[in-house]
Short mmCIF file of C-alpha atoms and ligand atoms in Angstrom, two decimals:
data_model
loop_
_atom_site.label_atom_id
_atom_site.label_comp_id
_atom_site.label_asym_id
_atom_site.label_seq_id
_atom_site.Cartn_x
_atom_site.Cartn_y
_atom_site.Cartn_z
CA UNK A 224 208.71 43.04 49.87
CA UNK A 225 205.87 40.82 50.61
CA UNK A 226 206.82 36.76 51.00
CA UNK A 227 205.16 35.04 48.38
CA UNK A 228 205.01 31.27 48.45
CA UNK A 229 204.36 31.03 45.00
CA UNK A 230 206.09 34.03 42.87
CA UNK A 231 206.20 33.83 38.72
CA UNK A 232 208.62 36.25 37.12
CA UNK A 233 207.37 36.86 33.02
CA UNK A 234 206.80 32.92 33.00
CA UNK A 235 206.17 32.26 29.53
CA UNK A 236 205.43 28.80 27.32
CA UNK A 237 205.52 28.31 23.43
CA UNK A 238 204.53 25.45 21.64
CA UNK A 239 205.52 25.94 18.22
CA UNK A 240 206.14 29.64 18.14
CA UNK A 241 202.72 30.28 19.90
CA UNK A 242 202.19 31.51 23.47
CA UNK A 243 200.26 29.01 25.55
CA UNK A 244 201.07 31.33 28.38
CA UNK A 245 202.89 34.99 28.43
CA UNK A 246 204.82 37.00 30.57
CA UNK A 247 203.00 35.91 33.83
CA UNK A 248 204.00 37.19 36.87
CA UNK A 249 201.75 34.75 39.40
CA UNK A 250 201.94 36.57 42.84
CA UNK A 251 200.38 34.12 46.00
CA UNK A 252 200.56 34.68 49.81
CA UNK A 253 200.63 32.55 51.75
CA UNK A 254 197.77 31.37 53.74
CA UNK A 255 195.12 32.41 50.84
CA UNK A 256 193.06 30.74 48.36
CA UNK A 257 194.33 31.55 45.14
CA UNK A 258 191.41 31.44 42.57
CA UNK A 259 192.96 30.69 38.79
CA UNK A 260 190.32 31.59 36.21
CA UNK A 261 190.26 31.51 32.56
CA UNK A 262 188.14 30.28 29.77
CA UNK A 263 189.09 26.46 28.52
CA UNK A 264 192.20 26.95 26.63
CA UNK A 265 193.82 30.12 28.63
CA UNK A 266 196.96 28.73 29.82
CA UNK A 267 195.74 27.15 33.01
CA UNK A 268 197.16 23.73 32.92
CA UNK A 269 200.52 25.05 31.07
CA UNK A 270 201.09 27.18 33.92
CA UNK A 271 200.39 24.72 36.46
CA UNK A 272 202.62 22.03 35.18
CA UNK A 273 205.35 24.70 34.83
CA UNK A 274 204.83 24.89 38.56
CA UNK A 275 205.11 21.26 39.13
CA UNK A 276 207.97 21.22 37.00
CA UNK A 277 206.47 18.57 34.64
CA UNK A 278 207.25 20.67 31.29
CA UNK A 279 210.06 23.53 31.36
CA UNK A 280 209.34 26.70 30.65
CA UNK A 281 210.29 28.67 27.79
CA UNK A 282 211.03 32.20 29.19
CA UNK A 283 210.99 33.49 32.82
CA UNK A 284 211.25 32.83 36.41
CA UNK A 285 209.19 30.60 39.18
CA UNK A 286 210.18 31.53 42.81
CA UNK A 287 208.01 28.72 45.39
CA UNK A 288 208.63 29.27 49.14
CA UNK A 289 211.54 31.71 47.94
CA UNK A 290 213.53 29.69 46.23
CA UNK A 291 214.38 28.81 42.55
CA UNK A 292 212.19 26.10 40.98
CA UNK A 293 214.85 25.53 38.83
CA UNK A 294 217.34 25.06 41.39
CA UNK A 295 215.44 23.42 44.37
CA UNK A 296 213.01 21.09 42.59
CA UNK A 297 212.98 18.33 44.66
CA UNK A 298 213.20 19.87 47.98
CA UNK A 299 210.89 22.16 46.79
CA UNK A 300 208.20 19.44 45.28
CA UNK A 301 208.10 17.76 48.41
CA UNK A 302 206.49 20.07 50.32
CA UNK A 303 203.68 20.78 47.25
CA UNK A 304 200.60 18.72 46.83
CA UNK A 305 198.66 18.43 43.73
CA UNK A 306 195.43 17.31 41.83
CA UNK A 307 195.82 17.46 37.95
CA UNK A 308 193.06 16.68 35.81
CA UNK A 309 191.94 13.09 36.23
CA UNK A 310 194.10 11.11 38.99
CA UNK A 311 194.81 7.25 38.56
CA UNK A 312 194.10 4.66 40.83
CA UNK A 313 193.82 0.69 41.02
CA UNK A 314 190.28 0.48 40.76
CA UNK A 315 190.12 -2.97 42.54
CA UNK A 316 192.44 -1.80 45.62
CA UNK A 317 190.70 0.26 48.10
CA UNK A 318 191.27 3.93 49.33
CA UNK A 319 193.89 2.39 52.71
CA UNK A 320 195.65 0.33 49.58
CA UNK A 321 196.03 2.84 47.05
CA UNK A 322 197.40 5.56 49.67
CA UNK A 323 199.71 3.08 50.74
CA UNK A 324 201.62 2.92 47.53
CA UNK A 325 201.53 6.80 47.58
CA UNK A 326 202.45 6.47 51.16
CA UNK A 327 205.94 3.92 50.75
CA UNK A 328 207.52 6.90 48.15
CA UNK A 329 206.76 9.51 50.15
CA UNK A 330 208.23 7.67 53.18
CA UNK A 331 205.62 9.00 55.76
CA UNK A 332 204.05 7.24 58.58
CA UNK A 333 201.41 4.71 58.39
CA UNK A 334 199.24 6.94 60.74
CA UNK A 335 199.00 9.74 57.98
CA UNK A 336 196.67 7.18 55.82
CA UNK A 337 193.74 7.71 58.87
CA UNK A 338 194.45 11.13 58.32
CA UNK A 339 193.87 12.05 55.29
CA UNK A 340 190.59 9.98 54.79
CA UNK A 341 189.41 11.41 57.61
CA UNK A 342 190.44 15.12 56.84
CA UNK A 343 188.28 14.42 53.59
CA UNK A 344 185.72 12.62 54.77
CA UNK A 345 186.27 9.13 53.41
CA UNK A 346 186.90 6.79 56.52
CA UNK A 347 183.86 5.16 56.28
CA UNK A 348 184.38 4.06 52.58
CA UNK A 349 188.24 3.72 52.88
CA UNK A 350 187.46 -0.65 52.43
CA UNK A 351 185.46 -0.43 49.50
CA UNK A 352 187.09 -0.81 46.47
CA UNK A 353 187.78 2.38 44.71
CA UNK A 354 186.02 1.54 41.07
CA UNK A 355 182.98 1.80 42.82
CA UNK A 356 182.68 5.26 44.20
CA UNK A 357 181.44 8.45 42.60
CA UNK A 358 183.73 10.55 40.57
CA UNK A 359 183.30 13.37 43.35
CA UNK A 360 184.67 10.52 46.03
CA UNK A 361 187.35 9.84 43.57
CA UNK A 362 188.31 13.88 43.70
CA UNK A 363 188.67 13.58 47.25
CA UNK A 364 190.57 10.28 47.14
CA UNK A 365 192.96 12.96 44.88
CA UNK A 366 192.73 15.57 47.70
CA UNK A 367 194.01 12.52 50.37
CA UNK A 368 196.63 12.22 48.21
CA UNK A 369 198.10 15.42 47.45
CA UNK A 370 197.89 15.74 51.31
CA UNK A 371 199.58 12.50 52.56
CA UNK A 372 202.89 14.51 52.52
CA UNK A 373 202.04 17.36 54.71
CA UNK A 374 202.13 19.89 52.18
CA UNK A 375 202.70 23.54 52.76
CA UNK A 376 201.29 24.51 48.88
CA UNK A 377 198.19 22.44 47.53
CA UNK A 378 197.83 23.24 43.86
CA UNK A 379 194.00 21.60 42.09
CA UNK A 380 194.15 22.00 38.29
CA UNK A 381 189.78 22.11 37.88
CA UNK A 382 189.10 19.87 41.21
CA UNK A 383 185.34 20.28 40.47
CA UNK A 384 185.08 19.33 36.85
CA UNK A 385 182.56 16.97 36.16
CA UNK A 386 181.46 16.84 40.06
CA UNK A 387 177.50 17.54 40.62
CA UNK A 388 176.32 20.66 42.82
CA UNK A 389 176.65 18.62 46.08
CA UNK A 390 179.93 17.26 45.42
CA UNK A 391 180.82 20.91 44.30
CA UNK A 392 179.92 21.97 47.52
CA UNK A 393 182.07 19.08 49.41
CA UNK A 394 184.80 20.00 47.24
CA UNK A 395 184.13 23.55 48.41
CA UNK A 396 184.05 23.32 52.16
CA UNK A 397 187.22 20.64 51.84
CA UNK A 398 189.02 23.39 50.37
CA UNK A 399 188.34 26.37 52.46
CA UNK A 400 189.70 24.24 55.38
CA UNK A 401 192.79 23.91 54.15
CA UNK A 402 194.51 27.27 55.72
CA UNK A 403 192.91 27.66 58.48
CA UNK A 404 192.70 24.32 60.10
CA UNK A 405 196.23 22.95 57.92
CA UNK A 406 197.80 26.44 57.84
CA UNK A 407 197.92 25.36 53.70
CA UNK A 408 198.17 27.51 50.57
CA UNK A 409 195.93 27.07 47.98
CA UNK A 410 195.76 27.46 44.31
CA UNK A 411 192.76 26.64 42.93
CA UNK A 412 192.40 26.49 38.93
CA UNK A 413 188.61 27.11 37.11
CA UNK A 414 186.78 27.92 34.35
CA UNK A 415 183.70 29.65 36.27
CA UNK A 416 184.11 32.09 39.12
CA UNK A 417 181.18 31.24 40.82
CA UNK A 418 182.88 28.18 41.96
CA UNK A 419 185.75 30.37 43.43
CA UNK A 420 184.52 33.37 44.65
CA UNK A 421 183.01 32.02 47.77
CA UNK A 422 186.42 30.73 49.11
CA UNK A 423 189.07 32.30 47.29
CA UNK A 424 190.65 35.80 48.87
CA UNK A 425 192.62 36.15 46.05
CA UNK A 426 191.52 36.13 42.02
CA UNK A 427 194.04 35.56 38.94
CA UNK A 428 192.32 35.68 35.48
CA UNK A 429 194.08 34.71 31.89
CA UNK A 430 193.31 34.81 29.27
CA UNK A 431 194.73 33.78 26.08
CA UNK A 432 197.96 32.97 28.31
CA UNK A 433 198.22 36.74 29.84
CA UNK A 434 196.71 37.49 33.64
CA UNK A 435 194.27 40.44 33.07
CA UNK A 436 193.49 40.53 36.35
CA UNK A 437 195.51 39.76 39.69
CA UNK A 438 193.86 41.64 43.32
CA UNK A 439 191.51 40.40 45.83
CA UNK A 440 187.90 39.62 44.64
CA UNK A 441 186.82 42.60 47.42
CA UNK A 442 188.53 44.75 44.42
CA UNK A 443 187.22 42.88 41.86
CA UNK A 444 183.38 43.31 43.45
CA UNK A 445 184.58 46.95 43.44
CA UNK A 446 185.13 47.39 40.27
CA UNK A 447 181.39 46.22 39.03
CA UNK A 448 180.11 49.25 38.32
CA UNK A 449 176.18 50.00 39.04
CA UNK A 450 173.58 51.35 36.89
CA UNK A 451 170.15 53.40 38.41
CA UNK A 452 167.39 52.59 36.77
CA UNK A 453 164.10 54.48 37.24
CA UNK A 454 160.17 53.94 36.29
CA UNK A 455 158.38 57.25 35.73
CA UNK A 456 154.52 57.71 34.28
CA UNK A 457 155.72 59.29 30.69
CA UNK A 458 159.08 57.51 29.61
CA UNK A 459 159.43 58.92 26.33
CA UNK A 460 159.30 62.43 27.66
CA UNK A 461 161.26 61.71 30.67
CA UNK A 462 164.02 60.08 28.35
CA UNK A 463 164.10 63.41 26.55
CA UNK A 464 164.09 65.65 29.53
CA UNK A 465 167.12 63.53 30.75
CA UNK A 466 168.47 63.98 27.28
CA UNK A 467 168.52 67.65 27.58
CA UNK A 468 170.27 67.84 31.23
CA UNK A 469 173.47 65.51 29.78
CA UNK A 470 172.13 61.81 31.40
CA UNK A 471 172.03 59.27 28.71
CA UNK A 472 169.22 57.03 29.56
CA UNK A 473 167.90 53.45 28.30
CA UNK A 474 164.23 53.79 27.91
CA UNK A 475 162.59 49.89 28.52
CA UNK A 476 158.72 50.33 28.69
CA UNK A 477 158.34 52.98 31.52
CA UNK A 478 161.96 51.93 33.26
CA UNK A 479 164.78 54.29 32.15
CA UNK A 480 168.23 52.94 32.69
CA UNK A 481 171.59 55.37 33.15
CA UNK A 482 175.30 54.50 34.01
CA UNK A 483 175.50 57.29 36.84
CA UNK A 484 175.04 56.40 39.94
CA UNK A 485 176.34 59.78 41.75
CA UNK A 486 173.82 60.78 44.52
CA UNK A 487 173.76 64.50 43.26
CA UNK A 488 173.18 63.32 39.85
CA UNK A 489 170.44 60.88 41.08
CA UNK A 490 168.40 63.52 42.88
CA UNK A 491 168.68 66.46 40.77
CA UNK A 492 167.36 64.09 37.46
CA UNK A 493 164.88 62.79 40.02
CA UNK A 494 164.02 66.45 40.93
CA UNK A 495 163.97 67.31 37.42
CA UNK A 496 161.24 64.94 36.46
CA UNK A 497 159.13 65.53 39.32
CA UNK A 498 159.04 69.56 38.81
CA UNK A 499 158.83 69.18 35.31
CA UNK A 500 154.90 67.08 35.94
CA UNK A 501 156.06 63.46 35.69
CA UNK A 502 155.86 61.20 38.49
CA UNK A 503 158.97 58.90 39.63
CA UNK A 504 157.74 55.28 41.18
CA UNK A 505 160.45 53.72 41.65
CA UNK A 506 164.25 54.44 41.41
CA UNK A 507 166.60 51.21 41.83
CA UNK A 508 170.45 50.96 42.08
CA UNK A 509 171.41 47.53 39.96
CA UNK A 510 174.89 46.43 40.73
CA UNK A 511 176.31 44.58 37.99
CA UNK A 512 177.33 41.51 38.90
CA UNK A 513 180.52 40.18 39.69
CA UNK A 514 179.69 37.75 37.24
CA UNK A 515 179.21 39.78 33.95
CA UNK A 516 182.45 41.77 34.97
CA UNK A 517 183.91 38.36 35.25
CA UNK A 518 182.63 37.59 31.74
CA UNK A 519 183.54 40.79 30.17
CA UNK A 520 187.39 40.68 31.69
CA UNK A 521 187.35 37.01 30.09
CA UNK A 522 186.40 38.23 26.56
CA UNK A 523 187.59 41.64 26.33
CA UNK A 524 190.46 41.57 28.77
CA UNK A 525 191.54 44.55 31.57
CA UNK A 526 195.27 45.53 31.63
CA UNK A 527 196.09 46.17 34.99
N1 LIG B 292 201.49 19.90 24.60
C1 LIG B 292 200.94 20.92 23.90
N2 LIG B 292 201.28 21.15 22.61
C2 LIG B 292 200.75 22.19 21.92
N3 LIG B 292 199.86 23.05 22.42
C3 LIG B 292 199.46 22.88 23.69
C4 LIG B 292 199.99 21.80 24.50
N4 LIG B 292 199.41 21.89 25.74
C5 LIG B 292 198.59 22.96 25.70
N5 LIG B 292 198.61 23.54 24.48
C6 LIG B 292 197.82 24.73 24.07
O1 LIG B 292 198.05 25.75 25.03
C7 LIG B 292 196.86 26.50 25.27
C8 LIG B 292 196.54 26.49 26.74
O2 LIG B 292 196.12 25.19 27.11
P1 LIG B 292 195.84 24.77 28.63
O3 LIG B 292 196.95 25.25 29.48
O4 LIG B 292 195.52 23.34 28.64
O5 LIG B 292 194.53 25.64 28.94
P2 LIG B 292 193.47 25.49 30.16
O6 LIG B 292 194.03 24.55 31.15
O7 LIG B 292 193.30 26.88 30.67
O8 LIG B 292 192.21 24.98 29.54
C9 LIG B 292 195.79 25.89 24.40
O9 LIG B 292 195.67 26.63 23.21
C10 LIG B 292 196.33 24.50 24.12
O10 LIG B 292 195.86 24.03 22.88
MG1 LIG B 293 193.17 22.80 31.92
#
């Protein structure tokens, strides 16, 4: 059995007789970036404060670092760093001052404060006072935070909502530090995979408070099927000569469009066409892209 730092067994949540999440089995490695996707609403932040242990669940198991949450909370919490929606701070203290107070309750040494800022790039602002920076300084201010303990598990509920494409990208390059140069697990929660996909190994999707999807994104990329498309001189009687050897096409102006992208398939319809007095200009393989599977698995749902 593989070690899983973070390992859910049917975690489930009701508020008032409805399922905020369902029968989630959460499976994370350590040493990955765990990407948590789902549509506003899924069960993202239920699930996450289950893992905190900052509302109980209703039904099921949650195994961190191997061992009961249930059982070990506080030796367990210790060694987990969060971000959860919007952090608080003392807007007239500075960055050294606020981690300070963090600092005295989690009883580690001064020297951590240096750091942190440093790890996420705020040194150079750490004497200004803290109402004044940008919201994506104030996310990494949150990221100093969750680390001052020397965590072994970083969980970020949404660390880039509300942050602009450059502070996105910060936010990005912060993250994808954190195993390799912290040896750190990471799970990541958002509503758009683009934000994930360039840093996280590993993809969860819910929706509606069940996981549709758990694997790496290689076998999510995988799984977005392609499409041939092909522009010929005569597309309506190309579309019918298709018709007649069993390919379903899409005719678009001169571009016909099929699901089949089989090499034999490809070159016996192109074949086909050709003998048949047609010409063939251009034949194209369109991936779909991870996105629209993405989209699709968020509406429709795929049971794995
Ligand atoms: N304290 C609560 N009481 C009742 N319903 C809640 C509560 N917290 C969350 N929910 C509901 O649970 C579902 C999941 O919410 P949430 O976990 O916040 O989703 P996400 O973080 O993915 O946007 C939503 O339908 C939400 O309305
Ligand atoms: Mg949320």
């Amino acid at each position: 059995m593989k070690d899983y730092v973070i390992d859910t067994g049917m975690l489930s949540k009701r508020y008032k007789g409805r399922y905020a999440v369902s029968n989630l089995n959460l499976k994370i490695a350590k040493g990955e970036i765990y990407g948590f996707l789902g549509q506003n609403g899924a069960g993202k932040t239920t699930t996450i404060r289950m893992l905190l242990g900052l509302i109980k669940p209703s039904g099921g198991s949650i195994r961190i670092f191997g061992q009961s949450l249930a059982k070990n909370r506080m030796s367990i919490l210790r060694k987990v760093g969060s971000l959860v929606e919007y952090p608080s701070y003392y807007g007239h203290l500075n960055a050294v001052e606020n981690l300070e107070a963090i600092r005295r309750i989690l009883d580690v040494p001064q020297s951590r404060i240096d750091e942190v800022l440093h790890i996420v790039g705020l040194t150079k602002e750490s004497k200004r006072a803290v109402k004044g920076y940008s919201l994506g300084m104030k996310q990494r201010l949150g990221i100093a935070s969750a680390l001052l303990g020397n965590p072994e598990l970083l969980i970020l509920d949404e660390p880039t909502n509300g942050l602009d494409p450059s502070g996105i990208l910060e936010m990005r390059e912060l993250i994808k530090a954190m195993p390799k140069q912290h040896g750190i697990t990471v799970l990541i929660s958002s509503h758009l995979l683009s934000e994930v996909e360039q840093m996280a190994s590993t993809v969860g999707i819910i929706r509606q408070g069940e996981l549709v999807f758990q694997d790496t994104i290689d076998n999510l990329r995988l799984q977005a099927q392609g499409s041939m498309s092909l522009r010929v001189s005569e597309g309506e009687q190309v579309l019918e000569l298709l018709r007649r050897n069993g390919i379903k096409a899409i005719l678009s102006g001169s571009t016909l469009t099929f699901d089949n992208t089989d090499d034999l398939v490809v070159s016996g319809a192109v074949n086909e066409i050709v003998r048949a007095g047609h010409s063939v200009y251009r034949v194209e393989e369109k991936r779909k892209s991870l996105e629209e599977l993405f989209l699709r698995m968020m509406e429709e749902g795929v049971n794995r």
